[in-house]
mmCIF file of C-alpha atoms in Angstrom:
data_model
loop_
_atom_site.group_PDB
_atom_site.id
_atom_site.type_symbol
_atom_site.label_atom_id
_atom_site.label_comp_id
_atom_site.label_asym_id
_atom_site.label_seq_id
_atom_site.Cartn_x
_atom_site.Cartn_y
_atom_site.Cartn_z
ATOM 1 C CA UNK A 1133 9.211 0.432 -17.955
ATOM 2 C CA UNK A 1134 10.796 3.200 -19.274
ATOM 3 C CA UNK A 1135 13.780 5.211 -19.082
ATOM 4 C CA UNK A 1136 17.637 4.910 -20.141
ATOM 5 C CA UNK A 1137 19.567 3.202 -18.114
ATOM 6 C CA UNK A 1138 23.579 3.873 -16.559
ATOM 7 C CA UNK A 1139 24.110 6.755 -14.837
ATOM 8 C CA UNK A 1140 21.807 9.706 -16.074
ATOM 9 C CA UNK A 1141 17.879 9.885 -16.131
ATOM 10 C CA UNK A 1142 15.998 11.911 -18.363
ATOM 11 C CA UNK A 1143 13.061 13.747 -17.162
ATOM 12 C CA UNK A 1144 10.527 16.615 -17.876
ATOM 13 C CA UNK A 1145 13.918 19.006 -16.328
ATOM 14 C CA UNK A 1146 16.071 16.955 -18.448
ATOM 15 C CA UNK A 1147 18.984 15.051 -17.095
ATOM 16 C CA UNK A 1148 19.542 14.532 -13.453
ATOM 17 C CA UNK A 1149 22.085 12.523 -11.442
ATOM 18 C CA UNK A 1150 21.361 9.027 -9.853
ATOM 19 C CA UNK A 1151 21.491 9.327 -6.249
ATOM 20 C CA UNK A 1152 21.651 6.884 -2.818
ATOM 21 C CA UNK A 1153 21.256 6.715 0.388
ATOM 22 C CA UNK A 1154 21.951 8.825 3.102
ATOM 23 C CA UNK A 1155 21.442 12.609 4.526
ATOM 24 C CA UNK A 1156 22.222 13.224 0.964
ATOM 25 C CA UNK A 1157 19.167 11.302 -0.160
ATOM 26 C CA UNK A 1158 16.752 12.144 2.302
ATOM 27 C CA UNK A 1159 17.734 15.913 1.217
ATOM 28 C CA UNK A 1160 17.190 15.100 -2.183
ATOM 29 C CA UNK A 1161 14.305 14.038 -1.616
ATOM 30 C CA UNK A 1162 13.148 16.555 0.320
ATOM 31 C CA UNK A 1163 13.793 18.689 -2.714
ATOM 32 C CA UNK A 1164 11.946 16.925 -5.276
ATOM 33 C CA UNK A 1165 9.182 16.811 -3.025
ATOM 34 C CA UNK A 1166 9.268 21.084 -2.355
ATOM 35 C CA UNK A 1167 9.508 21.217 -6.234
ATOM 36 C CA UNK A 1168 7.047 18.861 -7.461
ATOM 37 C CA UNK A 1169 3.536 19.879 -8.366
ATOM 38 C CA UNK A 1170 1.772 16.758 -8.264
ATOM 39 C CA UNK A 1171 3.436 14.008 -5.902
ATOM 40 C CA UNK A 1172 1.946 10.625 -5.889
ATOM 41 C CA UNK A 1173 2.959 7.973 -2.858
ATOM 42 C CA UNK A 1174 2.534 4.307 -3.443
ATOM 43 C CA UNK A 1175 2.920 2.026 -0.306
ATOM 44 C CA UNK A 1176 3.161 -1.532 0.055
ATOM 45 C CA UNK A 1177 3.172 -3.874 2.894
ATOM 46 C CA UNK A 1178 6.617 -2.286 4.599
ATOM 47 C CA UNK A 1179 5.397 0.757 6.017
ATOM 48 C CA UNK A 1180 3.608 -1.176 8.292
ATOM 49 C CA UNK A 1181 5.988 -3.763 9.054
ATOM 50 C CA UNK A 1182 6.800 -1.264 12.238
ATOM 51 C CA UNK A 1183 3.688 -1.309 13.624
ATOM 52 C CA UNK A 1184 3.856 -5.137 13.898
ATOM 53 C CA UNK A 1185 2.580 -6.074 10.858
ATOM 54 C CA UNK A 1186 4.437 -8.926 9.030
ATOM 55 C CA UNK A 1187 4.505 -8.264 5.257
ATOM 56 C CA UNK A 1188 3.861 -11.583 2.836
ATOM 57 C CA UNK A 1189 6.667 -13.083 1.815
ATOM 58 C CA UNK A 1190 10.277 -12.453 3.703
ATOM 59 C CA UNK A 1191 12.444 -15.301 5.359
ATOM 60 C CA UNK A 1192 11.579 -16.056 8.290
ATOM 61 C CA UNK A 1193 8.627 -13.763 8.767
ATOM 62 C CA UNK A 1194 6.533 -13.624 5.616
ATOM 63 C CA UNK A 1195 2.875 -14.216 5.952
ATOM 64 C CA UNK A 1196 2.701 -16.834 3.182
ATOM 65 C CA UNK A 1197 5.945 -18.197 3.769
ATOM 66 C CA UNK A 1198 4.519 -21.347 5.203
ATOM 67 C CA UNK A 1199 0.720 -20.970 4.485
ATOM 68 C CA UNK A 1200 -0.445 -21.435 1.140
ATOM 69 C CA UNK A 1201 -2.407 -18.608 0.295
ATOM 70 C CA UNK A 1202 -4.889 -20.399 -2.160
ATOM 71 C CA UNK A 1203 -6.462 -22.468 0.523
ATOM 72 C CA UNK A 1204 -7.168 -20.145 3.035
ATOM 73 C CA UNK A 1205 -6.940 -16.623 1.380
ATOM 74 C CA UNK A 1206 -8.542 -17.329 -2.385
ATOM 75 C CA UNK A 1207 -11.870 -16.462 -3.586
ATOM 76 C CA UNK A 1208 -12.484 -19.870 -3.722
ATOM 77 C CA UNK A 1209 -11.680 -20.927 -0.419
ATOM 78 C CA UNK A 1210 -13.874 -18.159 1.079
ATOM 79 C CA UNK A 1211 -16.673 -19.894 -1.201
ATOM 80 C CA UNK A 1212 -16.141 -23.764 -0.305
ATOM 81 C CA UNK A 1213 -15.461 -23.189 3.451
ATOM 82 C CA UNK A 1214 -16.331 -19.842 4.881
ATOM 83 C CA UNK A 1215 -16.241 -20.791 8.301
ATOM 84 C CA UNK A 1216 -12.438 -22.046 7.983
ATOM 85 C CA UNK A 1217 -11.936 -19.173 5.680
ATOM 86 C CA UNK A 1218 -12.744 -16.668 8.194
ATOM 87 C CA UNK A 1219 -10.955 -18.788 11.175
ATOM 88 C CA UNK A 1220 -8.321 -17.360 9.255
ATOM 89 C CA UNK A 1221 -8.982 -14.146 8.944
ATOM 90 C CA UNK A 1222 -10.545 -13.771 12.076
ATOM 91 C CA UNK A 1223 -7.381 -13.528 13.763
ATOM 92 C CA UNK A 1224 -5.521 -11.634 11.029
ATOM 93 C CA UNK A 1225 -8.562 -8.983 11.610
ATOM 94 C CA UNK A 1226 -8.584 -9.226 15.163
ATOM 95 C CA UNK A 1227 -4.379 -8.369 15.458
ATOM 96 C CA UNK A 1228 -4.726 -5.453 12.451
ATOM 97 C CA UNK A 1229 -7.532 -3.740 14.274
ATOM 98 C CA UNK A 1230 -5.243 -3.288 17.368
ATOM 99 C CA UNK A 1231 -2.618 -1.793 15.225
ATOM 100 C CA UNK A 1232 -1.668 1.527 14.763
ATOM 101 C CA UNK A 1233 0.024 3.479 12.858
ATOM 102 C CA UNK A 1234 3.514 4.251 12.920
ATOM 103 C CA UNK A 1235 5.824 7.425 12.472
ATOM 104 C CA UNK A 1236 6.230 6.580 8.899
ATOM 105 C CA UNK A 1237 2.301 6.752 7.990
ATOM 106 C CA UNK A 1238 2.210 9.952 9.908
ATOM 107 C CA UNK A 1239 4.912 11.325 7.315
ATOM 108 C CA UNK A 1240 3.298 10.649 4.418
ATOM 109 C CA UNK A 1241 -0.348 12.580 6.300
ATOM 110 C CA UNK A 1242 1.872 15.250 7.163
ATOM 111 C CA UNK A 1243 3.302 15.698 3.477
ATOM 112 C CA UNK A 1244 -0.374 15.879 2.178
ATOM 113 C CA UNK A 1245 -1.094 18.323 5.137
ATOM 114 C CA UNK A 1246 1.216 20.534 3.493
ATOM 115 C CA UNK A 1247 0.291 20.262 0.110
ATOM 116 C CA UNK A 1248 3.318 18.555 -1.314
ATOM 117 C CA UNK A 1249 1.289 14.691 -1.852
ATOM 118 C CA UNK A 1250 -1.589 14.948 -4.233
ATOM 119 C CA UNK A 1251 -2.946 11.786 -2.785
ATOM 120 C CA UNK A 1252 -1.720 8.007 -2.211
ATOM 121 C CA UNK A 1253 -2.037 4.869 -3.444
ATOM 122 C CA UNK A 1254 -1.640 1.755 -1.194
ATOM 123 C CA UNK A 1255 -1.623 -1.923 -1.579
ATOM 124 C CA UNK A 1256 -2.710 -2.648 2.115
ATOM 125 C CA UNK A 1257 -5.752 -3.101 3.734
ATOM 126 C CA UNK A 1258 -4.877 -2.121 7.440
ATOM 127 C CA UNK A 1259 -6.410 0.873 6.749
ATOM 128 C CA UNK A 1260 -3.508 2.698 9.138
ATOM 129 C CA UNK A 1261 -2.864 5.688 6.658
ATOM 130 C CA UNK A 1262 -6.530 6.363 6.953
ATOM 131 C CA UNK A 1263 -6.152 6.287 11.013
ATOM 132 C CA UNK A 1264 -2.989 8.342 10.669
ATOM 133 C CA UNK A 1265 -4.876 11.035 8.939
ATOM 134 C CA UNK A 1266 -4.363 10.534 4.916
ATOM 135 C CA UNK A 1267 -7.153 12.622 2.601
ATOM 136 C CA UNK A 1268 -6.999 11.729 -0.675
ATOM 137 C CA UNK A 1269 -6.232 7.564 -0.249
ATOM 138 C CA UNK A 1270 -6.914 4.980 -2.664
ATOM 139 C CA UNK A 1271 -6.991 1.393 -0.738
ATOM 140 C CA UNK A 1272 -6.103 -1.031 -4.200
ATOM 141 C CA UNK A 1273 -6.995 -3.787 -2.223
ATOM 142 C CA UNK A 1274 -9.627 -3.060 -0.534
ATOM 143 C CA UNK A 1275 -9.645 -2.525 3.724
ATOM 144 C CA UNK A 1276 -10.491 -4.817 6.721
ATOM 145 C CA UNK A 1277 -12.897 -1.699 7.403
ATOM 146 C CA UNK A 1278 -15.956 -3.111 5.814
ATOM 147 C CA UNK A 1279 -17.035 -6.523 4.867
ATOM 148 C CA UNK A 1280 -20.122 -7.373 2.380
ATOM 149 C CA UNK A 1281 -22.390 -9.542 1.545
ATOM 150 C CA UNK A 1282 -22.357 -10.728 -1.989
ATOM 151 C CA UNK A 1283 -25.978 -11.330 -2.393
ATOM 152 C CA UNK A 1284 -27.363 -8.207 -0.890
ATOM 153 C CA UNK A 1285 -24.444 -5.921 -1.124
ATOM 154 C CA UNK A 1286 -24.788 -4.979 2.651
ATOM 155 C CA UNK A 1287 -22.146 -3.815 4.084
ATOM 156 C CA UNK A 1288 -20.989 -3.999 7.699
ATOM 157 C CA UNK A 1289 -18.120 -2.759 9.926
ATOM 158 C CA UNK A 1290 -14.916 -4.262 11.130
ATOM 159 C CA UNK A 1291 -16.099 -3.861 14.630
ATOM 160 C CA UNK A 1292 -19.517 -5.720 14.455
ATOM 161 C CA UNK A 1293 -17.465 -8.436 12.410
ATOM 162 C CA UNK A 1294 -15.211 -8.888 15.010
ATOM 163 C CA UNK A 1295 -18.220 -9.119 17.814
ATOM 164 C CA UNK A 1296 -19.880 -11.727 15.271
ATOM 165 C CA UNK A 1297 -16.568 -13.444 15.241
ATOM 166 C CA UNK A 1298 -16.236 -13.515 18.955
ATOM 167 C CA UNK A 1299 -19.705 -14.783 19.463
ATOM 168 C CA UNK A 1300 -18.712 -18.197 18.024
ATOM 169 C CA UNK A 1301 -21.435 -18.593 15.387
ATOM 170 C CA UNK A 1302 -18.429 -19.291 12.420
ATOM 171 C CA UNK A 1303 -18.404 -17.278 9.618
ATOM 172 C CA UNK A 1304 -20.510 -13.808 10.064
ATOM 173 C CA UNK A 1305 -23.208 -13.676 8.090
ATOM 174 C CA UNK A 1306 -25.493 -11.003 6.719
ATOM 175 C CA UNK A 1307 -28.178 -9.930 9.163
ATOM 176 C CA UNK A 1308 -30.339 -9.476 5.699
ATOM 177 C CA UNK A 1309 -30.107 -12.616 4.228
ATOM 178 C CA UNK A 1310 -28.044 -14.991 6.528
ATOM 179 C CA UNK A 1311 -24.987 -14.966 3.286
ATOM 180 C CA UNK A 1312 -21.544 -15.336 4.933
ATOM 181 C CA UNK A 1313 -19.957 -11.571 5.142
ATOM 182 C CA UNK A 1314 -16.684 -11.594 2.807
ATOM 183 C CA UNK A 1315 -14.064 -9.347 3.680
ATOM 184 C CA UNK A 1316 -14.215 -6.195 1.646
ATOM 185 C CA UNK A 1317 -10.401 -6.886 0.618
ATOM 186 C CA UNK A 1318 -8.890 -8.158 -3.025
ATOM 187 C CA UNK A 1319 -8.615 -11.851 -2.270
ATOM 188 C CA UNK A 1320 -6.647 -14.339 -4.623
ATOM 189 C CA UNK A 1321 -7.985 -14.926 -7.571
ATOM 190 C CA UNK A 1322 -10.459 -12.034 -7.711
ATOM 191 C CA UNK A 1323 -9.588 -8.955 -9.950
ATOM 192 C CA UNK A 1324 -8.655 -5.374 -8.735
ATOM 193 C CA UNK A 1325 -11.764 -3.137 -8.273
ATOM 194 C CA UNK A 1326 -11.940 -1.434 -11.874
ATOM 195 C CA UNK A 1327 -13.048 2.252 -10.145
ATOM 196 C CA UNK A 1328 -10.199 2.348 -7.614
ATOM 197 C CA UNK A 1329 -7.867 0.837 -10.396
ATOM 198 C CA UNK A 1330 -8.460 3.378 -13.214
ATOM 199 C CA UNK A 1331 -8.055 6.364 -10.255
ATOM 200 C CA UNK A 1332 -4.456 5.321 -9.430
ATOM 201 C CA UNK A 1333 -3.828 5.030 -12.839
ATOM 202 C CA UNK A 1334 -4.858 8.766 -13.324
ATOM 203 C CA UNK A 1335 -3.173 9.924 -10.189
ATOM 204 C CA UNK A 1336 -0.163 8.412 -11.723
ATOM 205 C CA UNK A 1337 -0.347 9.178 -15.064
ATOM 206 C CA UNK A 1338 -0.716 12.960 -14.067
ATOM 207 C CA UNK A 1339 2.417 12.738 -11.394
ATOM 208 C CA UNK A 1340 5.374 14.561 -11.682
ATOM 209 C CA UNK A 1341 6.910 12.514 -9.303
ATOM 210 C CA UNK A 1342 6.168 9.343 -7.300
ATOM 211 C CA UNK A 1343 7.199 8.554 -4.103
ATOM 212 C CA UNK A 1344 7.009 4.420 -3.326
ATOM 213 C CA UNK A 1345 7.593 3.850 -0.230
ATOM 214 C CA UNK A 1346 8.031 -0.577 1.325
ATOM 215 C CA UNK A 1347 6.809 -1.329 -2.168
ATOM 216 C CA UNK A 1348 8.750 -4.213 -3.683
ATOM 217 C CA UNK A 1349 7.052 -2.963 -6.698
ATOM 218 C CA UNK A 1350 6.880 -6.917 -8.327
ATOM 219 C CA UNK A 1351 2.787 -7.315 -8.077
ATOM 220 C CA UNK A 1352 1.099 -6.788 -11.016
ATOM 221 C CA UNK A 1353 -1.069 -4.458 -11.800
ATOM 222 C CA UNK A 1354 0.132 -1.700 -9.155
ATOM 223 C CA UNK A 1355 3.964 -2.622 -9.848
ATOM 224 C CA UNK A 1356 2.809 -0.935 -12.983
ATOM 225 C CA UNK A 1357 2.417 2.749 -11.899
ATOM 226 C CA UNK A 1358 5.773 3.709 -11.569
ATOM 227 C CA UNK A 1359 5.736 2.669 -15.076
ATOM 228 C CA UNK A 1360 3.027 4.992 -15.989
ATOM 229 C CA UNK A 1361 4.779 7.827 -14.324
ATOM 230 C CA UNK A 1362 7.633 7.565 -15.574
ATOM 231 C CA UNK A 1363 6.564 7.721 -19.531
ATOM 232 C CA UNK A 1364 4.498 10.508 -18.524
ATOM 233 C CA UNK A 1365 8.206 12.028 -17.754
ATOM 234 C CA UNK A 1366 7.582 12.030 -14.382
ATOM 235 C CA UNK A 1367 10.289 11.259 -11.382
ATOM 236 C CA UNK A 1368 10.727 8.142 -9.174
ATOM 237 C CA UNK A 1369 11.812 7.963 -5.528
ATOM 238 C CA UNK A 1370 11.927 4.720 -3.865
ATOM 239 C CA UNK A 1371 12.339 3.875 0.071
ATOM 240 C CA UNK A 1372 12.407 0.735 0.767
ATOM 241 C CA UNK A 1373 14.522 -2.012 1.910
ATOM 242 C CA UNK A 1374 15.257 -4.760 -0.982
ATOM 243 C CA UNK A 1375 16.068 -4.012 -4.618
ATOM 244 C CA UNK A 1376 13.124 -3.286 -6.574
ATOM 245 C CA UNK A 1377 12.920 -3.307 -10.722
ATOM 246 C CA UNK A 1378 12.322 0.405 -10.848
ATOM 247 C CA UNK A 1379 15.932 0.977 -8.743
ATOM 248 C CA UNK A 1380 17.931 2.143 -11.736
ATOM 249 C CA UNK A 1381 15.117 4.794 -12.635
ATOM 250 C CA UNK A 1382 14.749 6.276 -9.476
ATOM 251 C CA UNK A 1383 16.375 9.205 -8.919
ATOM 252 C CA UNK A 1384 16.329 8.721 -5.147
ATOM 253 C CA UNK A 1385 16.863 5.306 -3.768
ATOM 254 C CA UNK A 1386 16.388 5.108 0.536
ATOM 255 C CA UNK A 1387 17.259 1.210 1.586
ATOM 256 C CA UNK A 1388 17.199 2.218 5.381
ATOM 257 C CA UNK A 1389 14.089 1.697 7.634
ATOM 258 C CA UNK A 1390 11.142 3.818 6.213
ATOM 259 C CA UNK A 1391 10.408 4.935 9.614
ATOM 260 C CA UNK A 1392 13.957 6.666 9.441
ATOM 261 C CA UNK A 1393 14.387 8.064 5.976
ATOM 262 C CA UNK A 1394 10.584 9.220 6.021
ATOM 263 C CA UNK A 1395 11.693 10.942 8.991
ATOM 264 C CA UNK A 1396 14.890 12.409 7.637
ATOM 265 C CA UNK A 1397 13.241 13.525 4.591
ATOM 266 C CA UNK A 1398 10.938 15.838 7.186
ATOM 267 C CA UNK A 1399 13.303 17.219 8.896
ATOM 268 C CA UNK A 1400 15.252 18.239 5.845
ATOM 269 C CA UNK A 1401 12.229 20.065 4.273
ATOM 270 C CA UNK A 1402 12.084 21.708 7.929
#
């Protein structure tokens, strides 16, 4: 990361005040936003918590607090025991495809509506800011949308999975070649796809400003964007609840509920 530290940050306008919480935040904000020419949003699993989605890891309600991830989430897994695999995430696909999105994914559409988002970058694979009406969206880890077949490269949709699923057979399996379907989504132990990887990196190495929004910003490679924004001399605003390691270089730091400060920050650009 870069960037002094204390009290001042330095930026393509030069210095600029620290700032919180608060009306006073969400107007802040709202200015950077009207003033930037190429906003970037990054999103991680807590803009979805609202629309009952648990994210990974908090007490009490984190995904893998008491499931290790390795044995029923990892490449491997999928490859020793599809059918238990996709027990799994059968039911995980089944409860995200009933989701929807919530008030805070229909900010972020709404800021690219009006021109002030170039684009965003998410780490989740509900696929809700595509639903809520996002352009320009780059899933990093892939979406519950599609799953393929890693012989063939077929591809088929969440909604013929889930009718596969429900049929009882086990895993579903390629109509092509009778391969179990993997879930088109960044599993453990597999790498990032390289084309979707070097296009975030773009978006935010061009950003004036990005806007990370229920990001804890600690998984590697994407916690390295703000990064890449920032020596580019671009700004950082960050709404989310929990500290982050980008806090001290973000000009604008939200800790309420992102349903509420994405909110606030609309109404203050009117």
């Amino acid at each position: 990361m870069s960037g002094a530290s204390g009290g001042l940050r330095t930026g393509r306008g030069g210095a600029w005040p620290k700032r919180e919480g608060g009306a006073d935040g969400a107007g802040r904000l709202a200015e950077l936003l009207h003033s930037s020419r190429s906003a970037v949003v990054l999103t991680g699993a807590g803009i979805s918590v609202p629309s009952g989605i648990p994210d990974f890891r908090s007490p009490g309600t984190g995904m893998w607090e008491n499931i290790d991830p390795m044995e029923v989430a990892s490449i491997d897994a999928f490859r020793r025991h599809p059918d238990r695999f996709w027990r799994f995430y059968g039911d995980r696909f089944a409860s995200l495809h009933d989701r929807r999105p919530n008030p805070a994914h229909g900010a972020i559409a709404e800021l690219e509506r009006r021109g002030l988002v170039r684009g965003v970058i998410t780490q989740n694979v509900d696929r809700l800011h595509r639903v809520a009406g996002t352009r320009r969206l780059i899933e990093i880890h892939g979406s519950i949308e599609w799953s393929v077949c890693l012989r063939c490269g077929g591809r088929v949709g969440l909604e013929r999975v889930l009718e596969l699923l429900a049929s009882g057979q086990g895993a579903p399996e390629c109509a092509a070649c009778a391969e179990p379907l993997k879930p088109d989504v960044v599993l453990f132990g597999e790498l990032l796809p390289q084309a979707a990887m070097q296009e975030a990196h773009a978006l935010a190495r061009e950003a004036d400003l990005m806007l990370c929004v229920g990001s804890s910003l600690e998984v590697f490679p994407v916690a390295s964007l703000p990064g890449v924004t920032r020596e580019g001399g671009g700004r950082l605003a960050i709404v989310t609840q929990g500290s982050t390691p980008y806090d001290r270089e973000a000009e604008v730091r939200l800790s309420g509920d992102v349903v509420g400060e994405l909110e606030a920050v609309l109404a203050a650009l009117g």
